[in-house]
XYZ file of C-alpha atoms in Angstrom:
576
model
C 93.048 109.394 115.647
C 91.072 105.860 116.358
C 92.286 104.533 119.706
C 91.254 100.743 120.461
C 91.172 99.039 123.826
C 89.002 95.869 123.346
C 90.071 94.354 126.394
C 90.020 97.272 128.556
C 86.775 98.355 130.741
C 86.426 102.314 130.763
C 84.141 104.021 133.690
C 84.544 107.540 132.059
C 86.094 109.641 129.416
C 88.219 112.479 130.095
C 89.597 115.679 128.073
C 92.937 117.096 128.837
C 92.632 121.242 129.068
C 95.629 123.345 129.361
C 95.199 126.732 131.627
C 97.485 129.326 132.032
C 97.436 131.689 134.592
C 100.381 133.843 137.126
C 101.117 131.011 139.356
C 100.842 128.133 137.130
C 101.860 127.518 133.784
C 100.585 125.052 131.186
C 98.855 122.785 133.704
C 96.419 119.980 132.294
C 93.385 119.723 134.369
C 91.497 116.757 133.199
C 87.746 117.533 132.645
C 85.175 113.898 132.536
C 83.039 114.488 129.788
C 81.512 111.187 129.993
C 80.533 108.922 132.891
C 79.668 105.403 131.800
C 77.629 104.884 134.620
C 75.367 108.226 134.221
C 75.077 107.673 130.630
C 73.657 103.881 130.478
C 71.351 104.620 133.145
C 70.741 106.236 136.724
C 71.616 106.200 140.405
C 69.228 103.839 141.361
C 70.368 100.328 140.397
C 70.996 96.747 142.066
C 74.718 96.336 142.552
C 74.474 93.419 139.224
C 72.739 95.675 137.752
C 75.996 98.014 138.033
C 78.555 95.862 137.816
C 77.175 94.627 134.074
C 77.069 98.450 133.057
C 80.880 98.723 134.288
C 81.537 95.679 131.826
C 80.822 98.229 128.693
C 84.447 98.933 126.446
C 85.041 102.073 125.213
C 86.123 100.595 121.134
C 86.455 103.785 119.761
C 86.928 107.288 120.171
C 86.900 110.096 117.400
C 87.793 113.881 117.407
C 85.991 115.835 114.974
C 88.360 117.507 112.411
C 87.779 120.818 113.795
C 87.560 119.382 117.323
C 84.113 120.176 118.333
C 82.664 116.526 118.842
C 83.793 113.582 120.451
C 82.280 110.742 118.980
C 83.132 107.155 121.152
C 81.072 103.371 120.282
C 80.746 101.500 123.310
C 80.239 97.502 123.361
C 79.035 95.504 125.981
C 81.070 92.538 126.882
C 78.005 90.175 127.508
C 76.954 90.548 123.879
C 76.647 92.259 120.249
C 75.057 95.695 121.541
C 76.337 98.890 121.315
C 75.737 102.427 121.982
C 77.102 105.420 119.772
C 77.722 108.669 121.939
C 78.247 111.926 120.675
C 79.907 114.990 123.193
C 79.797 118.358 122.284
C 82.756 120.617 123.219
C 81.796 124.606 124.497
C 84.444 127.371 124.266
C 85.753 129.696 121.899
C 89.003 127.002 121.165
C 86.714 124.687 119.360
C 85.060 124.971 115.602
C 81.913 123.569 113.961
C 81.867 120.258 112.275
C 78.469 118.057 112.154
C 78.878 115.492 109.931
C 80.507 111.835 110.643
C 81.177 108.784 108.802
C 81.217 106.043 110.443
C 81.018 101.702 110.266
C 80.298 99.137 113.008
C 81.557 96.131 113.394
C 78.926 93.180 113.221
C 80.798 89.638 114.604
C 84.449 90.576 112.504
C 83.035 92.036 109.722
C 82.572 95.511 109.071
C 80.096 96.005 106.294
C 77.934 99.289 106.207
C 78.751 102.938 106.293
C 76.792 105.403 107.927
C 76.647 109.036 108.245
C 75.702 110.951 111.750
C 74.586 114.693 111.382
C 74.873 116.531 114.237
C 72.333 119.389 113.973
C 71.442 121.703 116.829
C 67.717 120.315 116.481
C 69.002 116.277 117.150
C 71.113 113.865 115.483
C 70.581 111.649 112.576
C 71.868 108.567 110.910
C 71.518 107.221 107.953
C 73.142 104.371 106.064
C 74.860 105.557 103.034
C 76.321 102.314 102.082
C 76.062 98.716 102.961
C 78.401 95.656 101.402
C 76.629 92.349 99.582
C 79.888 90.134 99.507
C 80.711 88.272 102.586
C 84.134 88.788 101.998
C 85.202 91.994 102.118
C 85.523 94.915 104.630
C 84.441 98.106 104.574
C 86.530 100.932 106.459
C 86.029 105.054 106.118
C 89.293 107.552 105.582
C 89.987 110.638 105.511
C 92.568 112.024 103.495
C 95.603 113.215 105.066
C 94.487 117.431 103.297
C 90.743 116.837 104.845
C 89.265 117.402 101.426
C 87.932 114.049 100.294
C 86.615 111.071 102.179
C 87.009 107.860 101.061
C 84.804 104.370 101.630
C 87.274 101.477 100.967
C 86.061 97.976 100.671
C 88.804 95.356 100.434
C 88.851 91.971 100.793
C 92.451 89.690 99.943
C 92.326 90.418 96.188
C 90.140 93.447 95.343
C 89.354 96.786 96.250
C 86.581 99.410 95.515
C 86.605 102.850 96.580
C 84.143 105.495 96.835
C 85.100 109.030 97.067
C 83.345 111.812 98.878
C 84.196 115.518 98.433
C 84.090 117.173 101.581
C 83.499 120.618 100.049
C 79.898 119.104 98.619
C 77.012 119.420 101.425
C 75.886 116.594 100.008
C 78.807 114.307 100.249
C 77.538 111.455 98.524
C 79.805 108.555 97.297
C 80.995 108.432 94.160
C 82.711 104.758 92.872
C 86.148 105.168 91.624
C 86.685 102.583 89.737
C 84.151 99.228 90.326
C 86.334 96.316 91.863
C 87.508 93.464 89.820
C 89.195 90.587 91.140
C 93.714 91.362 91.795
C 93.367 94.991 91.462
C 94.415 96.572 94.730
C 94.172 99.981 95.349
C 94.378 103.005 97.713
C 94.007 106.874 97.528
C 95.589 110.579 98.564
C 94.485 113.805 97.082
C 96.640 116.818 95.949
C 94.978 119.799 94.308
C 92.197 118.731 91.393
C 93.974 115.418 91.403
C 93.678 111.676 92.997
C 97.412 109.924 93.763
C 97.097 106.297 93.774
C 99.049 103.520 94.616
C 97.920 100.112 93.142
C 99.286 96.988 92.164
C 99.294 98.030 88.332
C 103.322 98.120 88.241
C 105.117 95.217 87.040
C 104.912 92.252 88.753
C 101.363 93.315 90.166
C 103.292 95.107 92.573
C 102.277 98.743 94.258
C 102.992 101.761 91.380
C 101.658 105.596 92.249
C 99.325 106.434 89.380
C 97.795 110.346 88.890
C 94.335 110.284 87.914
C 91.956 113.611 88.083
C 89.245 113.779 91.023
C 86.722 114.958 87.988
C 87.755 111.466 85.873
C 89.030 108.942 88.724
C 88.047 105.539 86.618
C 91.220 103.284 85.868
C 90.941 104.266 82.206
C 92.563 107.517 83.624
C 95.270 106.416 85.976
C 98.661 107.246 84.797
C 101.817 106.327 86.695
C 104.470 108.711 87.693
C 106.428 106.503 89.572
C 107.415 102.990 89.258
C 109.439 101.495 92.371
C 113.093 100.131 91.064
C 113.570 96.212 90.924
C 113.750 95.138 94.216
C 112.264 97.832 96.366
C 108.815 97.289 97.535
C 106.673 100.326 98.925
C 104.501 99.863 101.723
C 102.823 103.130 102.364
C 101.945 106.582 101.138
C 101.491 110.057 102.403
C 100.662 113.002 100.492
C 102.620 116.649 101.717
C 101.933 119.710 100.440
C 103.322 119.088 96.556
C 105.297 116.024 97.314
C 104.144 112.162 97.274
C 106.268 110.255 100.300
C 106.860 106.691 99.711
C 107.724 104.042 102.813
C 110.007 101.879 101.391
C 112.099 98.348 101.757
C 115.337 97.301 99.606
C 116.316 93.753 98.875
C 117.843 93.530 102.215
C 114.428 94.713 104.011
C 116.065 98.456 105.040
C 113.176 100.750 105.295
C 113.506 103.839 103.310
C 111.928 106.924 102.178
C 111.102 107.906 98.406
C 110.479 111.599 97.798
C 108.699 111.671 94.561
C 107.922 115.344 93.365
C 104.472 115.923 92.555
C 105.228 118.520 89.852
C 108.550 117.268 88.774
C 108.049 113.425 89.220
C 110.726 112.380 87.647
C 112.893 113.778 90.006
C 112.355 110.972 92.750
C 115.128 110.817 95.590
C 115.734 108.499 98.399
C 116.080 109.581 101.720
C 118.310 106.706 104.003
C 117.147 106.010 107.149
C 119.823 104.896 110.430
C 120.289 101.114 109.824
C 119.181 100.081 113.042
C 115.379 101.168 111.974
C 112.863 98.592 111.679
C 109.809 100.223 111.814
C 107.814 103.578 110.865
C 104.432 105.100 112.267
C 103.168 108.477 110.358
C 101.728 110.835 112.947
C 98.577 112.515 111.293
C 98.691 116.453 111.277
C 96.373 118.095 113.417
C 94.692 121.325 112.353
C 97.625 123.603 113.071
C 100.302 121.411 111.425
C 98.183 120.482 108.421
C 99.905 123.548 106.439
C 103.528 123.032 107.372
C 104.298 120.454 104.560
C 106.222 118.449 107.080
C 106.260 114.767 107.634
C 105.978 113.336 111.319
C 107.104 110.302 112.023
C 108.288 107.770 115.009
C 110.932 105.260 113.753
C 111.787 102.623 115.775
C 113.210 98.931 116.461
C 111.997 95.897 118.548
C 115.143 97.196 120.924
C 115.278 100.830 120.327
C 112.291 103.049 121.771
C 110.664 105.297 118.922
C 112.353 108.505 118.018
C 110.530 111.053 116.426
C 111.404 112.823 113.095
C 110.823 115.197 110.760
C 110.955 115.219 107.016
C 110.583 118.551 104.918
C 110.559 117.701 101.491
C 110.718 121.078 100.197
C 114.159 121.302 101.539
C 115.325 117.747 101.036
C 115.890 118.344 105.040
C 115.680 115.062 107.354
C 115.718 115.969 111.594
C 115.579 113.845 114.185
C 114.686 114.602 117.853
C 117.605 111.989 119.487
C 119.792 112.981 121.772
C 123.017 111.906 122.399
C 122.172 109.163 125.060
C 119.899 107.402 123.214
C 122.237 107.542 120.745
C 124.727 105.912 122.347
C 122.470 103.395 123.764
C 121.578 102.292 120.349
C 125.392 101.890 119.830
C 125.744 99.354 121.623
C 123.168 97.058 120.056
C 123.744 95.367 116.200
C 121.196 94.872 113.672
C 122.546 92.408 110.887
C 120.380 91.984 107.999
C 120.868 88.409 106.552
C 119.833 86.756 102.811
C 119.252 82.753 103.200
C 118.803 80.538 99.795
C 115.659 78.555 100.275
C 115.525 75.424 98.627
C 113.921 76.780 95.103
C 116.912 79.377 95.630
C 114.730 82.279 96.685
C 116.310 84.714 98.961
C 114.896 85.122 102.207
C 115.729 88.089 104.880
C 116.214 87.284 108.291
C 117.008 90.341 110.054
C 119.157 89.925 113.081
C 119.666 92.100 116.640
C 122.492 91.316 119.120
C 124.777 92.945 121.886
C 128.149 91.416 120.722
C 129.141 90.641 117.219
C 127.827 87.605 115.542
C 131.370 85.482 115.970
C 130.519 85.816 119.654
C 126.970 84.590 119.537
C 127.641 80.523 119.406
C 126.473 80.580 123.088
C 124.049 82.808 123.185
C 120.153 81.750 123.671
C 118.304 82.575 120.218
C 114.725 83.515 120.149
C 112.805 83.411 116.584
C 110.495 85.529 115.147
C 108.252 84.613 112.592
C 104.494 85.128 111.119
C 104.484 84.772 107.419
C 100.562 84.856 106.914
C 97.676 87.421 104.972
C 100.418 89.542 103.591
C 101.492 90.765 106.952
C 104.598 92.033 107.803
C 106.756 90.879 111.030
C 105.948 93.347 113.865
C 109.149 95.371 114.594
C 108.192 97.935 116.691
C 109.852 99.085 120.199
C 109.109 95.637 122.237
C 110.730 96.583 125.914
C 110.582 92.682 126.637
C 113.367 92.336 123.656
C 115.371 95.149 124.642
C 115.623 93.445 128.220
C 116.776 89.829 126.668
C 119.873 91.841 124.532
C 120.608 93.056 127.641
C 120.792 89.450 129.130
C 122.892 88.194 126.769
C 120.140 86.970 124.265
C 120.128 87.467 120.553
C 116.793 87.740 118.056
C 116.397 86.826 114.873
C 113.326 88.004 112.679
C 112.617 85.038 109.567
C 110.640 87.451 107.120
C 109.526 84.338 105.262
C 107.277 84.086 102.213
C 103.261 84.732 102.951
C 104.050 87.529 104.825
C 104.515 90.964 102.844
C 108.045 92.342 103.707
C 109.329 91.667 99.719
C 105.926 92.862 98.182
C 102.766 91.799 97.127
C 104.259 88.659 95.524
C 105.913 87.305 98.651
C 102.538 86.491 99.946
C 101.202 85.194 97.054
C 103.490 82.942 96.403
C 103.108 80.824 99.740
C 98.941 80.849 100.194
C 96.732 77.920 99.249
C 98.730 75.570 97.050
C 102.232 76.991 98.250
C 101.954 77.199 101.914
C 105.101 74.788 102.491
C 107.277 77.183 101.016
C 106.675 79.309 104.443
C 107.410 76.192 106.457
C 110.795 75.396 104.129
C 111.669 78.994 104.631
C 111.779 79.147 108.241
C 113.517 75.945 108.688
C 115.986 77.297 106.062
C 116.592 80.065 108.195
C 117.499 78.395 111.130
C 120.289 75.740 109.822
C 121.490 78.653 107.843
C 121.569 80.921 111.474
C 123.500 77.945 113.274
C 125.705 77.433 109.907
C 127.193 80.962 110.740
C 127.447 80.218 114.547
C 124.838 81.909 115.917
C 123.590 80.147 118.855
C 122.626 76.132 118.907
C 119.209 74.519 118.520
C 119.376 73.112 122.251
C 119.481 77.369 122.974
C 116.940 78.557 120.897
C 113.334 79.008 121.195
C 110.562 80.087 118.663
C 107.818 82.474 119.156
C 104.343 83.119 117.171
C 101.132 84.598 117.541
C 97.900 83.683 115.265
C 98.328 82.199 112.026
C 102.708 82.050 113.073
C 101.904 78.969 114.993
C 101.289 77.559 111.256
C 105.037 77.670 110.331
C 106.442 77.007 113.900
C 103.620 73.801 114.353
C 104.397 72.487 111.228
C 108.292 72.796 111.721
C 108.002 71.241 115.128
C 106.078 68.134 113.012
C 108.507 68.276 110.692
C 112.162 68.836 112.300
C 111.297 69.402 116.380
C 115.099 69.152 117.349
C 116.054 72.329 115.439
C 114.629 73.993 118.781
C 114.604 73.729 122.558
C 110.940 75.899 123.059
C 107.885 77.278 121.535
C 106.112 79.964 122.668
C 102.719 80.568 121.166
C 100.221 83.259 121.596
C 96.650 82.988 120.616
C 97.918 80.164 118.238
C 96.008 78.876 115.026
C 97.290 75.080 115.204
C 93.682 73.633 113.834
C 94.035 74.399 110.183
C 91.783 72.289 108.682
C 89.224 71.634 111.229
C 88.744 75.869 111.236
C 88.409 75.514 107.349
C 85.689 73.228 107.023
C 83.731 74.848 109.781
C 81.827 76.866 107.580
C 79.958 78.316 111.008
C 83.326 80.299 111.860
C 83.005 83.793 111.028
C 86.409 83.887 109.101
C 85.834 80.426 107.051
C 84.804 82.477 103.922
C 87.250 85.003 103.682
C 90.513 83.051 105.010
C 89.916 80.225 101.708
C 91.842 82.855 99.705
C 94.594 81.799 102.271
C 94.399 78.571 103.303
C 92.225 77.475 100.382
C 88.897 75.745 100.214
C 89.003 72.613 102.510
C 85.081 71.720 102.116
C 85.015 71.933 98.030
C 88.321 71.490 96.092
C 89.705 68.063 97.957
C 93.427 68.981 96.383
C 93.458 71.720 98.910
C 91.799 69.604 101.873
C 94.973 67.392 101.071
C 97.599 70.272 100.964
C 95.986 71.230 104.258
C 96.104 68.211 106.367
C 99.778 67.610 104.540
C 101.163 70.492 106.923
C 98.424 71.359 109.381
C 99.945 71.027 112.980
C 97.088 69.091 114.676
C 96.978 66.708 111.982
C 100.351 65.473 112.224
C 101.419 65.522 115.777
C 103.235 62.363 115.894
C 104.749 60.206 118.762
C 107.900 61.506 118.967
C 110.271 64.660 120.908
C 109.178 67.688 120.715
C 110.360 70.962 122.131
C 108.891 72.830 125.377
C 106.102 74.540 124.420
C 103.930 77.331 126.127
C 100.582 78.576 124.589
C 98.090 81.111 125.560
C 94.710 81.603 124.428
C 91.527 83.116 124.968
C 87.914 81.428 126.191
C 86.421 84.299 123.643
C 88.148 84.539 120.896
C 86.481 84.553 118.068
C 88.970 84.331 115.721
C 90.960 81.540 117.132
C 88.501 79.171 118.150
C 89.600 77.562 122.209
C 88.566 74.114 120.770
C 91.138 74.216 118.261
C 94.212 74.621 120.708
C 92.557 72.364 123.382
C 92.318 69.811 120.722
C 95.795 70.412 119.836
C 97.300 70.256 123.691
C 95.539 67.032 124.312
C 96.507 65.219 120.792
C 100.120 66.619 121.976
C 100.587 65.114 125.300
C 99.318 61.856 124.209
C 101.905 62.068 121.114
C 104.340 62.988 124.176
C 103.484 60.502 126.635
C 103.673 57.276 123.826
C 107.170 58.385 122.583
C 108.313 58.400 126.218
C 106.104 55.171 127.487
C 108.010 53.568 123.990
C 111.620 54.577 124.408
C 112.098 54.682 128.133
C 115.937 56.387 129.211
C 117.830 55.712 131.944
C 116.371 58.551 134.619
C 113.667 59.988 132.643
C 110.823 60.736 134.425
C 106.964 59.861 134.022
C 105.350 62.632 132.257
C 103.734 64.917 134.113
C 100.849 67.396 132.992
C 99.513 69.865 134.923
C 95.945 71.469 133.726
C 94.748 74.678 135.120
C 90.940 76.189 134.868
């Protein structure tokens, strides 16, 4: 498990143990088994002196497989260093386990592997693998049986992967198959063989392919399962002899795909409760490794995760809810919605509510939407969104193209050149939401984060009556400024998205056609509320500053030019 709190300051580490004894049962009794203060130096220290060592983040933290070590990378918040610690855990619970793979982050790009030995003589580390191209990203798995290790560079439109067997002593990294540019690919193991899931099917979409560990090039991959028209798999686990595919139909229902590793052909679907809009795969532990079970929380913006179990062996689904929480999820609706864009592709919209949709003209709307990098929406348990059903609110979820809820293809057919089509989509979305009488655009307010504000700026540009507010986190309004500042970290890597605004001048023009900044315009626009960060290094504060101020002067013309009868002087307030 990697846990990650980068804006969270840590004075110590603790370990949870559990003691039994005749008066008290199963008590956990934390034990510190690091003190940040003791570790980065002594008592004797000037009280600045302390309060910068209090500013170090605890990034991440990582349990040995055996659970002897506890490895944790701390950062300080004043700059790029960081410290690697390694803890040692005594008693007769724990087992031996000395080597770890691990990368570092350098600005947002993680780019070298290295391996720490632990050795009862001292630790060393050594770099076992470091990556030329500025545009990829190098992350370390391990598979979900603990027998192979895998380095997996990626960047938007290729993969490599280098495979370590965990049984050699020697564990050096093998190359899979050598990247070329659209193959995507990732890897499980089961017995003597690789299972793969790459974008080989048809349509470039994800396929599982067999390959053996002793021959893993592509000349070797076969498939043994190819998704049906329409459903799009997002994930893969690997348990005991089965291959378990996370799944979405047309509609954007998650499901789950059983495929049989020995019988493949005999593939089944498992359904999942309607209301579910998200999965998260719990990895096994040491004790639960053998079980050939499948852990998982499902879950929806509104309904808190439940946990389940799948055993494939037995085609047997269980699920840990009780009857409340059943009947608390009974009284919510999830409606799952098609809308015809204008070149007649279909585009979900998933929607929650608390009273059937004929009863929703009145209600206040609040909009989801993203569509950027291939992402998918974030649907998880949000107890914000439960608390606005309960108020009478309903949300809607526009899964429009650039994001990756229909596939591979749904992204790439609204990046660079056909970025619009995102912008089209959402505003598609929301005439066709009113159309059926679900709320009004005077009660309905949109909400982004990141690269969302693209659709949501570019719609309040384009159409700003279709809402009444826009709320923006961390927003990424400065398209084309951020894309020909080739001193951004991200520059590089995002032109696969947003295309290259410094050396191909058709897609400078397709970016200032739709960029928010560069068409604010004197005229209405909706309430708006955005929140940034001084820091942030991926959303640059001179961007959104930019934006506000090009904004209220937009604002303050279009009033100053077409005064009302009691409208007021526009007021701005700016806080530090």
């Amino acid at each position: 498990m990697i846990l990650k709190y980068p804006y969270l300051f840590f004075a110590a580490i603790y370990v949870t143990h559990i003691f039994f004894n005749a008066c008290v049962i199963g008590v956990p009794v934390p034990e510190q088994v690091l003190d940040i203060k003791e570790t980065l130096g002594g008592e004797d220290e000037t009280q600045t002196e302390s309060r910068q060592k209090l500013q170090w983040t605890v990034q991440r933290m990582r349990l040995s497989p055996q659970e002897k070590h506890l490895a944790a990378s701390l950062k300080c918040s004043h700059g790029q260093n960081m410290s690697f610690l390694v803890f040692t855990f005594t008693g007769k619970e724990w087992a031996t386990d000395d080597v770890l793979f691990y990368t570092t982050m350098e600005g947002l790009r993680s780019r070298a592997v290295f391996r720490l030995d632990v050795t009862s003589s001292g630790n060393r580390i050594t770099c076992v693998y470091e990556e030329a191209e500025p545009d990829v990203f190098v992350e370390v798995a391990l598979s979900r049986n603990r027998q192979i290790l895998t380095i997996n560079c990626s960047s938007r439109s290729k993969s490599e992967v280098l495979l370590c067997d965990v049984k050699n002593s020697q564990l050096e990294p093998v190359v899979v198959q050598p990247r070329q540019q659209d193959l995507l690919f990732f890897l499980e193991h089961w017995k003597r063989w690789l299972i793969i899931l790459a974008n080989t099917g048809p349509g470039q979409e994800y396929q599982v392919l067999l390959a053996p560990v002793s021959e893993p090039s592509m000349a070797s991959w076969v498939p043994i399962f190819v998704p049906d028209p329409g459903t799009v798999i997002k994930d893969m686990e690997v348990i005991g002899d089965h291959c378990v595919l996370i799944a979405t139909t047309s509609t954007n229902e998650l499901i789950l795909i059983v495929v049989p590793l020995t019988h493949p052909k005999e593939a089944y679907v498992v359904q999942l409760p309607s209301w579910v809009c998200a999965i998260e795969t719990k990895k096994p532990g040491m004790a639960e490794e053998q079980q050939n079970v499948l852990e998982f929380l499902v879950s929806s913006p509104v309904q808190p995760p439940v946990s389940c179990c799948l055993h494939p062996d037995n085609r047997l689904l269980l699920s840990s809810r009780d009857g409340s929480s059943t009947k608390k999820q009974a009284k919510y609706f999830t409606t799952r919605l098609e809308v015809c864009s204008p070149d007649g592709t279909l585009v979900p919209v998933t929607l929650l509510h608390a009273v059937p949709v004929k009863g929703l003209r009145k209600a206040p709307l609040l909009v989801h939407v993203y569509g950027a990098y291939g992402r998918d929406l974030n649907m998880e348990f949000c107890p914000e969104k439960r608390l606005l059903l309960e108020h009478g609110w309903a949300l809607a979820y526009c899964h429009i193209r650039g994001g990756g809820e229909r596939g591979l293809s749904w992204h790439r057919q609204a990046r660079v050149e056909g970025k619009l089509k995102g912008v089209e989509d959402l505003q598609t979305c929301l005439h066709h939401l009113f159309s059926l009488g679900v709320s009004a655009p005077s009660l309905t307010a949109l909400t982004a984060h990141s690269a969302g504000a693209v659709p949501v700026g570019a719609l309040c540009n384009r159409d700003p009556h279709l809402m009444q507010a826009v709320l923006l986190q961390a927003p990424f309004l400065d398209v084309l400024g951020s894309m020909e500042n080739l001193d951004l970290p991200l520059t590089l890597e995002d032109r696969e998205e947003w295309g290259d605004a410094v050396g191909n001048v058709k897609h400078r023009q397709l970016l200032a056609s739709y960029c928010p900044l560069q068409n604010i315009t004197p005229q209405h626009y909706p309430s708006m509320l955005l929140t940034t960060y001084r820091e942030d290094p991926r959303i640059p504060l001179a961007g959104v500053l930019k934006y506000t101020d090009l904004l209220k002067k937009a604002i303050g013309t279009h009033i100053s030019s077409n005064p009302k009868p009691g409208m007021s002087t526009l007021h701005i307030l700016s806080h530090p």
